[in-house]
PDB file of C-alpha atoms in Angstrom:
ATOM      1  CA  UNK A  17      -1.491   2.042  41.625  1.00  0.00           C
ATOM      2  CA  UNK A  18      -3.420  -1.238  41.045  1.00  0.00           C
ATOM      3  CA  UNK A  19      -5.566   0.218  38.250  1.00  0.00           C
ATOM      4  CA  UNK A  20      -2.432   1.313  36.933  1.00  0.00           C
ATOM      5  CA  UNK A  21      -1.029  -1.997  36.738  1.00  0.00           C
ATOM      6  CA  UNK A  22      -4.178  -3.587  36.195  1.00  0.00           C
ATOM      7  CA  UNK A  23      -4.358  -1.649  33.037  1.00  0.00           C
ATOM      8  CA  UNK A  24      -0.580  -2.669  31.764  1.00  0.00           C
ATOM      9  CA  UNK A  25      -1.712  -6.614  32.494  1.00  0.00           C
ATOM     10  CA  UNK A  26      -4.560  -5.651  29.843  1.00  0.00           C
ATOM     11  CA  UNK A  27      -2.744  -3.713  27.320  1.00  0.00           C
ATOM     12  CA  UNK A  28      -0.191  -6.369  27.407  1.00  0.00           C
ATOM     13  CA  UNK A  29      -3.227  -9.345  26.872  1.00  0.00           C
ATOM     14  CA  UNK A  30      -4.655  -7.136  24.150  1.00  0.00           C
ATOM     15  CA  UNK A  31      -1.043  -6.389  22.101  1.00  0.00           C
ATOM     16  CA  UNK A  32      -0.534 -10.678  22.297  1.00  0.00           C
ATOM     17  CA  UNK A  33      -4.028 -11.457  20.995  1.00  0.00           C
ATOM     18  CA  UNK A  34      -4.323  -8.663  18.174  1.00  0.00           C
ATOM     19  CA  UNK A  35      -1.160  -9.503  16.387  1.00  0.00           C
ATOM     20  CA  UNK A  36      -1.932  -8.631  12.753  1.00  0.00           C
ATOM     21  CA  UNK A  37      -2.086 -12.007   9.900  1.00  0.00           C
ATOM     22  CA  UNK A  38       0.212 -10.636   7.527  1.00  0.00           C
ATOM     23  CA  UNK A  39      -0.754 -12.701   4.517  1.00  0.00           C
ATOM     24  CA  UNK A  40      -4.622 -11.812   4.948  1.00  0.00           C
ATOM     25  CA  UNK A  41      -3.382  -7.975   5.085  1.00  0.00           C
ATOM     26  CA  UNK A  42      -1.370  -7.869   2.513  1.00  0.00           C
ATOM     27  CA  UNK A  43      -4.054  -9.724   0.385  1.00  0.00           C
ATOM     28  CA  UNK A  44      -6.840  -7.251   1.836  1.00  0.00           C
ATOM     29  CA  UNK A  45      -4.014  -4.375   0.791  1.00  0.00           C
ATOM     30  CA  UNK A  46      -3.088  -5.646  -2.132  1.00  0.00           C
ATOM     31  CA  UNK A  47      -7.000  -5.389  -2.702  1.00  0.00           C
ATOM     32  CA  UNK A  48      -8.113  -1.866  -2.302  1.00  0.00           C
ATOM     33  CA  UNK A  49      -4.514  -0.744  -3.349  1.00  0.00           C
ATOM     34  CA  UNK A  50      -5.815  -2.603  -6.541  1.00  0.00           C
ATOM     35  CA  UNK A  51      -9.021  -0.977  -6.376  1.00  0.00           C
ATOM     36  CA  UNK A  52      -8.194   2.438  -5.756  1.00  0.00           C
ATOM     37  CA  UNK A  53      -5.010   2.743  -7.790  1.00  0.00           C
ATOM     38  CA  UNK A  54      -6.518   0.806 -11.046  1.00  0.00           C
ATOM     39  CA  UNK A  55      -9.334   3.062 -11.081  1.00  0.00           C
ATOM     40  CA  UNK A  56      -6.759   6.057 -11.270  1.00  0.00           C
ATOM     41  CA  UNK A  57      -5.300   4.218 -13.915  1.00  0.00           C
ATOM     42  CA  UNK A  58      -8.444   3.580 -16.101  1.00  0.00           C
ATOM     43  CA  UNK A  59      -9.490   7.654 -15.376  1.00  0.00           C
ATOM     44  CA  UNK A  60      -6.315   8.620 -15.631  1.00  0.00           C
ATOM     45  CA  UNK A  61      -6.455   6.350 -19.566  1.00  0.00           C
ATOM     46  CA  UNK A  62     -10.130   7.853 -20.077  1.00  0.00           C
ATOM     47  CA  UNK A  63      -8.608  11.616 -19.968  1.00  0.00           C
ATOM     48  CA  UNK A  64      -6.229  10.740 -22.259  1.00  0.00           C
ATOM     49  CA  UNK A  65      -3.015  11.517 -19.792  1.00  0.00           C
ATOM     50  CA  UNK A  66      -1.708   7.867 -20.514  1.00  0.00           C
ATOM     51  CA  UNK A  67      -1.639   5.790 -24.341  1.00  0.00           C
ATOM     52  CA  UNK A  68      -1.173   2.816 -22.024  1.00  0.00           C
ATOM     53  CA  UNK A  69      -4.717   0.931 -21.873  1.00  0.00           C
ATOM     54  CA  UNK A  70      -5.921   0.024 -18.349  1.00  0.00           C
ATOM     55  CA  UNK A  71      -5.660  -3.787 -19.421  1.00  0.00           C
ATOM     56  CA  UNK A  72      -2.119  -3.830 -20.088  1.00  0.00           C
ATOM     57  CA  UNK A  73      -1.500  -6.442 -17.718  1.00  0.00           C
ATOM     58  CA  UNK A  74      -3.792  -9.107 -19.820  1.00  0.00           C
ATOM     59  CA  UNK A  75      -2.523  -7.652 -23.101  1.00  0.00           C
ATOM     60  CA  UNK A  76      -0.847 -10.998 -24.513  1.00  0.00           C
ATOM     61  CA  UNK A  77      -4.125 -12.664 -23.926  1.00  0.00           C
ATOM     62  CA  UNK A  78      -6.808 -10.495 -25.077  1.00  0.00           C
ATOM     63  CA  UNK A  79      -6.929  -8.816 -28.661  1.00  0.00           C
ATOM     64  CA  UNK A  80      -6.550  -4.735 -28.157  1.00  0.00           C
ATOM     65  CA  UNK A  81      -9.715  -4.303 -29.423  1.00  0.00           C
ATOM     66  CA  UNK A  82     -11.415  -6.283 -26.771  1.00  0.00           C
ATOM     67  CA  UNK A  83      -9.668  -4.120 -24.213  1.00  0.00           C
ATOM     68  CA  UNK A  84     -10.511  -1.043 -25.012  1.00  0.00           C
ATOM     69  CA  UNK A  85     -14.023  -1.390 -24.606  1.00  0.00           C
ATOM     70  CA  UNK A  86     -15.800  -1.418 -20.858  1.00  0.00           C
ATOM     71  CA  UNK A  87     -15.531  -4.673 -20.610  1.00  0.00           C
ATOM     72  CA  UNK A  88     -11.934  -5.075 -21.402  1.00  0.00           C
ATOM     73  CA  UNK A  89     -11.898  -2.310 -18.915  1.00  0.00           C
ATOM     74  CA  UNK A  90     -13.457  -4.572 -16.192  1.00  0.00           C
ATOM     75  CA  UNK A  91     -10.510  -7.287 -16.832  1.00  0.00           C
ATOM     76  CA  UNK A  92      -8.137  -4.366 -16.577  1.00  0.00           C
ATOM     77  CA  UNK A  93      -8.649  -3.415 -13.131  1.00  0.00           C
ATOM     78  CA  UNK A  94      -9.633  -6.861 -12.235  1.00  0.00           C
ATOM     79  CA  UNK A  95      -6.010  -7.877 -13.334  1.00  0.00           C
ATOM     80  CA  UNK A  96      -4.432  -4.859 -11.408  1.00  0.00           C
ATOM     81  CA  UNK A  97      -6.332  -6.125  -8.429  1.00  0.00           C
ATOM     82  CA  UNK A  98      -4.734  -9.134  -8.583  1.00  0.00           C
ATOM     83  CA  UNK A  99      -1.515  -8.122  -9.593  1.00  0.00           C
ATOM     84  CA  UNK A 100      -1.381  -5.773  -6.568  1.00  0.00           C
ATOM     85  CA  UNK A 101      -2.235  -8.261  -4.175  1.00  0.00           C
ATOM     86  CA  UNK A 102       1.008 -10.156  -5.482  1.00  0.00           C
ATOM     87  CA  UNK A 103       2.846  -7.259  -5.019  1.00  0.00           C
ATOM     88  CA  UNK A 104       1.777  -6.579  -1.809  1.00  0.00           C
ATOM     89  CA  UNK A 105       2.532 -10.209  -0.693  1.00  0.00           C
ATOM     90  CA  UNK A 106       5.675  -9.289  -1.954  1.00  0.00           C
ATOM     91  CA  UNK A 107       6.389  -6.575  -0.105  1.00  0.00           C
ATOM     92  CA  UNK A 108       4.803  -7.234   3.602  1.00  0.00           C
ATOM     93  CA  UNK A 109       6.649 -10.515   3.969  1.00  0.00           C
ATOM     94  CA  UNK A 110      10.568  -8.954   2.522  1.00  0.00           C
ATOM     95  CA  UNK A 111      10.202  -4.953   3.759  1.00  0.00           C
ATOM     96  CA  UNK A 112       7.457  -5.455   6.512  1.00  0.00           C
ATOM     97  CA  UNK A 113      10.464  -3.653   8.479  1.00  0.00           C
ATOM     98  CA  UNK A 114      10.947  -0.474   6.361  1.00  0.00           C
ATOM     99  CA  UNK A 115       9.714   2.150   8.022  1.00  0.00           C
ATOM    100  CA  UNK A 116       8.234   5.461   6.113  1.00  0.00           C
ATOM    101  CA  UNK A 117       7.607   6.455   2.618  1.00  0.00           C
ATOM    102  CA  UNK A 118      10.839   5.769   0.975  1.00  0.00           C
ATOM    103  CA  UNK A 119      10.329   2.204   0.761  1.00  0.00           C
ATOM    104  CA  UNK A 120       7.309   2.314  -0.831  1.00  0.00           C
ATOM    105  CA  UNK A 121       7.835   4.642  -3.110  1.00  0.00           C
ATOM    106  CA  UNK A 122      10.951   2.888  -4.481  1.00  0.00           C
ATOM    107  CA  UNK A 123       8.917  -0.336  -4.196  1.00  0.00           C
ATOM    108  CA  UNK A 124       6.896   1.308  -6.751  1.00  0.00           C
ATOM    109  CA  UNK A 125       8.971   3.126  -9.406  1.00  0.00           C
ATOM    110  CA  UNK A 126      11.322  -0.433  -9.594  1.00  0.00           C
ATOM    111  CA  UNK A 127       7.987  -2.271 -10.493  1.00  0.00           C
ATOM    112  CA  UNK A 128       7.193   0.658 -13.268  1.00  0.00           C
ATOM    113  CA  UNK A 129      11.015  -0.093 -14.204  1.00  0.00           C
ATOM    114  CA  UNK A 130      10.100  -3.766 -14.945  1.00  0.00           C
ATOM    115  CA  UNK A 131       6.682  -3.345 -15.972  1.00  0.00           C
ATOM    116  CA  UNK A 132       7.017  -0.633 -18.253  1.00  0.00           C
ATOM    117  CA  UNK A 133      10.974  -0.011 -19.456  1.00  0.00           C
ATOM    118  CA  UNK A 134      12.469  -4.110 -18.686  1.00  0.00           C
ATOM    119  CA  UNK A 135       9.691  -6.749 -19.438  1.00  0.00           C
ATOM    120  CA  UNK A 136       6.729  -5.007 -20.172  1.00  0.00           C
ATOM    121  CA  UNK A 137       7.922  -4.358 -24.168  1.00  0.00           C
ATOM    122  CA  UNK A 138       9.433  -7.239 -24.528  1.00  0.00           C
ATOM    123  CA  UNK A 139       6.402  -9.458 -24.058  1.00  0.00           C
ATOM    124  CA  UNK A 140       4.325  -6.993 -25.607  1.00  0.00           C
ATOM    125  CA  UNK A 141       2.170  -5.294 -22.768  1.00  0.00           C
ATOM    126  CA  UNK A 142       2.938  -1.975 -23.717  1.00  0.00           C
ATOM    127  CA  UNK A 143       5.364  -0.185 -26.636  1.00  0.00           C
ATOM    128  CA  UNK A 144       8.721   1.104 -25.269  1.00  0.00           C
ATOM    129  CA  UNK A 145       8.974   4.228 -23.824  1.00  0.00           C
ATOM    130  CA  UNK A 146      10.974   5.737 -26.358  1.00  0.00           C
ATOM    131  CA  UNK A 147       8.317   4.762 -28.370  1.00  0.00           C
ATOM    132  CA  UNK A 148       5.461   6.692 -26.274  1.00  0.00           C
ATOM    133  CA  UNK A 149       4.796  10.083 -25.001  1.00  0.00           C
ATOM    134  CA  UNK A 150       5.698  12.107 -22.037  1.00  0.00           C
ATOM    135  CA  UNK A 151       2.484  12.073 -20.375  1.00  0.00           C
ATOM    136  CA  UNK A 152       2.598   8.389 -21.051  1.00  0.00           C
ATOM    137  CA  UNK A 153       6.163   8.719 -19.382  1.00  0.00           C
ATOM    138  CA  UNK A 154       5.240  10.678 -16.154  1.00  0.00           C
ATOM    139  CA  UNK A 155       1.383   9.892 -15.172  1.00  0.00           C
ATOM    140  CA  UNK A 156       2.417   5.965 -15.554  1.00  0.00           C
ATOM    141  CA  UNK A 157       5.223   6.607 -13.649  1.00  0.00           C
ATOM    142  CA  UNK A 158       3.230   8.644 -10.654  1.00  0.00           C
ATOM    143  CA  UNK A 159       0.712   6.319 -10.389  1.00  0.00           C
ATOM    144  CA  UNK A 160       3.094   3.621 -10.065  1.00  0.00           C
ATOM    145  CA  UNK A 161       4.785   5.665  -7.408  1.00  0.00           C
ATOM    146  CA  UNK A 162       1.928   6.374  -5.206  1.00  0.00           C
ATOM    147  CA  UNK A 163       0.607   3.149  -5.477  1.00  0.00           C
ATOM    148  CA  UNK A 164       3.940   1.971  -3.957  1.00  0.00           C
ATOM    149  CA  UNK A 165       3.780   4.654  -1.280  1.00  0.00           C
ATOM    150  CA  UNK A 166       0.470   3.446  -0.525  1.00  0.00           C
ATOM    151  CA  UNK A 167       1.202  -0.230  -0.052  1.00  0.00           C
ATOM    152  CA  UNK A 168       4.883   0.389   1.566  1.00  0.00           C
ATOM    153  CA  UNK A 169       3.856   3.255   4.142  1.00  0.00           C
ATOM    154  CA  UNK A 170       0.270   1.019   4.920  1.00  0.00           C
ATOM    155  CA  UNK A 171       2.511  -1.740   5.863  1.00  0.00           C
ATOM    156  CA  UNK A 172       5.338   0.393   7.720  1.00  0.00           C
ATOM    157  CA  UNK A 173       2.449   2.099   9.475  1.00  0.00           C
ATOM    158  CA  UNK A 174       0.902  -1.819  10.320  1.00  0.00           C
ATOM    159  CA  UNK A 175       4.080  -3.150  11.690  1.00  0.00           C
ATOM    160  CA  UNK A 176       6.085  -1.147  13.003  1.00  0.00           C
ATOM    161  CA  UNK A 177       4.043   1.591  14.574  1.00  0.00           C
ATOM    162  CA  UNK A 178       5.485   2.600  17.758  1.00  0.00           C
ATOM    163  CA  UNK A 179       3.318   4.262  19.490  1.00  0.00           C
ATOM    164  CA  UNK A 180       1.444   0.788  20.515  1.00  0.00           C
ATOM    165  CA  UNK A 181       4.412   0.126  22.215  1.00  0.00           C
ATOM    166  CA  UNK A 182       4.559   3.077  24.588  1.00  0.00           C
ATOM    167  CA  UNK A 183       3.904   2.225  28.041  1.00  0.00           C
ATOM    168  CA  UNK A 184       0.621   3.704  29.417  1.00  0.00           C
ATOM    169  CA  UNK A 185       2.630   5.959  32.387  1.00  0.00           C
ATOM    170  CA  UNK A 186       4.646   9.019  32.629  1.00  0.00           C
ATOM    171  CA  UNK A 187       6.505   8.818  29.564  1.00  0.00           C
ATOM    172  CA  UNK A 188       3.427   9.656  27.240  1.00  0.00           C
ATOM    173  CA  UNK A 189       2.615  12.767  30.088  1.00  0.00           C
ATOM    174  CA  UNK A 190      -0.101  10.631  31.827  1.00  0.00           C
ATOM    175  CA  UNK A 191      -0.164  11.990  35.085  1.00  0.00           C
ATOM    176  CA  UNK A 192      -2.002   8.773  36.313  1.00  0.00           C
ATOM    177  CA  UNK A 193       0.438   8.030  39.336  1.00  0.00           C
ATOM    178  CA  UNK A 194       1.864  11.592  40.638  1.00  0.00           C
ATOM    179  CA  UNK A 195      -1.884  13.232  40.863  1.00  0.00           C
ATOM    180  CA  UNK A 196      -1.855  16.119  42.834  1.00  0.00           C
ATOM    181  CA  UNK A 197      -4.353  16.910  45.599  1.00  0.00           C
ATOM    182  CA  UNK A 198      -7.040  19.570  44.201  1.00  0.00           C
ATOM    183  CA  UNK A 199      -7.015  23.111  46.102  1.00  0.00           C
ATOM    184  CA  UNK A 200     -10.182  22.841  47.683  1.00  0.00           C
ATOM    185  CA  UNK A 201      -8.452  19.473  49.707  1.00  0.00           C
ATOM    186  CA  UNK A 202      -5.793  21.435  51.013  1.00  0.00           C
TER     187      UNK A 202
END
């Protein structure tokens, strides 16, 4: 009984010290979600499935030219990186709360709505849609979608996990307290 309760006293401690920062993960999963996603984007540009260059994001300050070479390239996913870490900000401190996939994956289509049907033509980052093709159209779209999903459900999964919360005792089937004696003590 005392090793049971020494344990809570511990679990407890632990669960007050490790509380998560949530602006250094966002920034750290705005990051890779940067990272992993722009790199889709650029391959995804390479095999011709998107029109849409992987430096869209810089395109009102570099000439087109410039960014399709490896080097506009670079600035490309450099620029995604930083533009997901904004929109992970974004979404860890308003929908930390949201829990599973849904969230994120809305979260992402609405910023492929602004990005690529709202603002993005208007200021020049991309031509409208009804201007581009369908592969344009869906892969753009997808990407956008799982990057979402990967930011939202990360975050769901970081703060409101509830399995942390479960009590170490009977509920979770630990038969810590009601042991029974072994046969050969009977």
């Amino acid at each position: 009984m005392k090793e049971f309760q020494y344990r809570r006293e511990q679990n407890n401690k632990d669960t007050q010290q490790q509380r998560t920062n949530p602006f250094l993960f966002a920034v750290q999963l705005g990051f890779f979600a940067g990272l992993i996603w722009g790199c889709m984007r650029w391959m995804s540009y390479a095999l011709s499935f998107t029109k849409v260059v992987p430096g869209f994001l810089v395109e009102p300050f570099y000439s087109h030219k410039y960014l399709l070479t490896w080097q506009g390239g670079v600035v490309g996913l450099v620029s995604f990186i930083l533009f997901s870490i904004v929109a992970s900000l974004i979404y860890t401190f308003l929908f930390k709360k949201y829990t599973g996939p849904w969230g994120g994956m809305i979260y992402g289509f609405v910023w492929w709505l602004l990005l690529f049907v709202a603002f993005g033509p208007m200021i020049g980052l991309m031509p409208q849609v009804t201007k581009t093709t369908w592969n344009t159209i869906w892969t753009d779209s997808c990407l956008f979608i799982l990057w979402g999903l990967f930011i939202g459900y990360t975050v769901a999964m970081e703060f409101n996990d509830e399995r942390l919360r479960e009590p170490d005792n009977q509920s979770n089937g630990s038969n810590m307290n009601n042991q029974q004696p072994s046969p050969s003590t009977q």
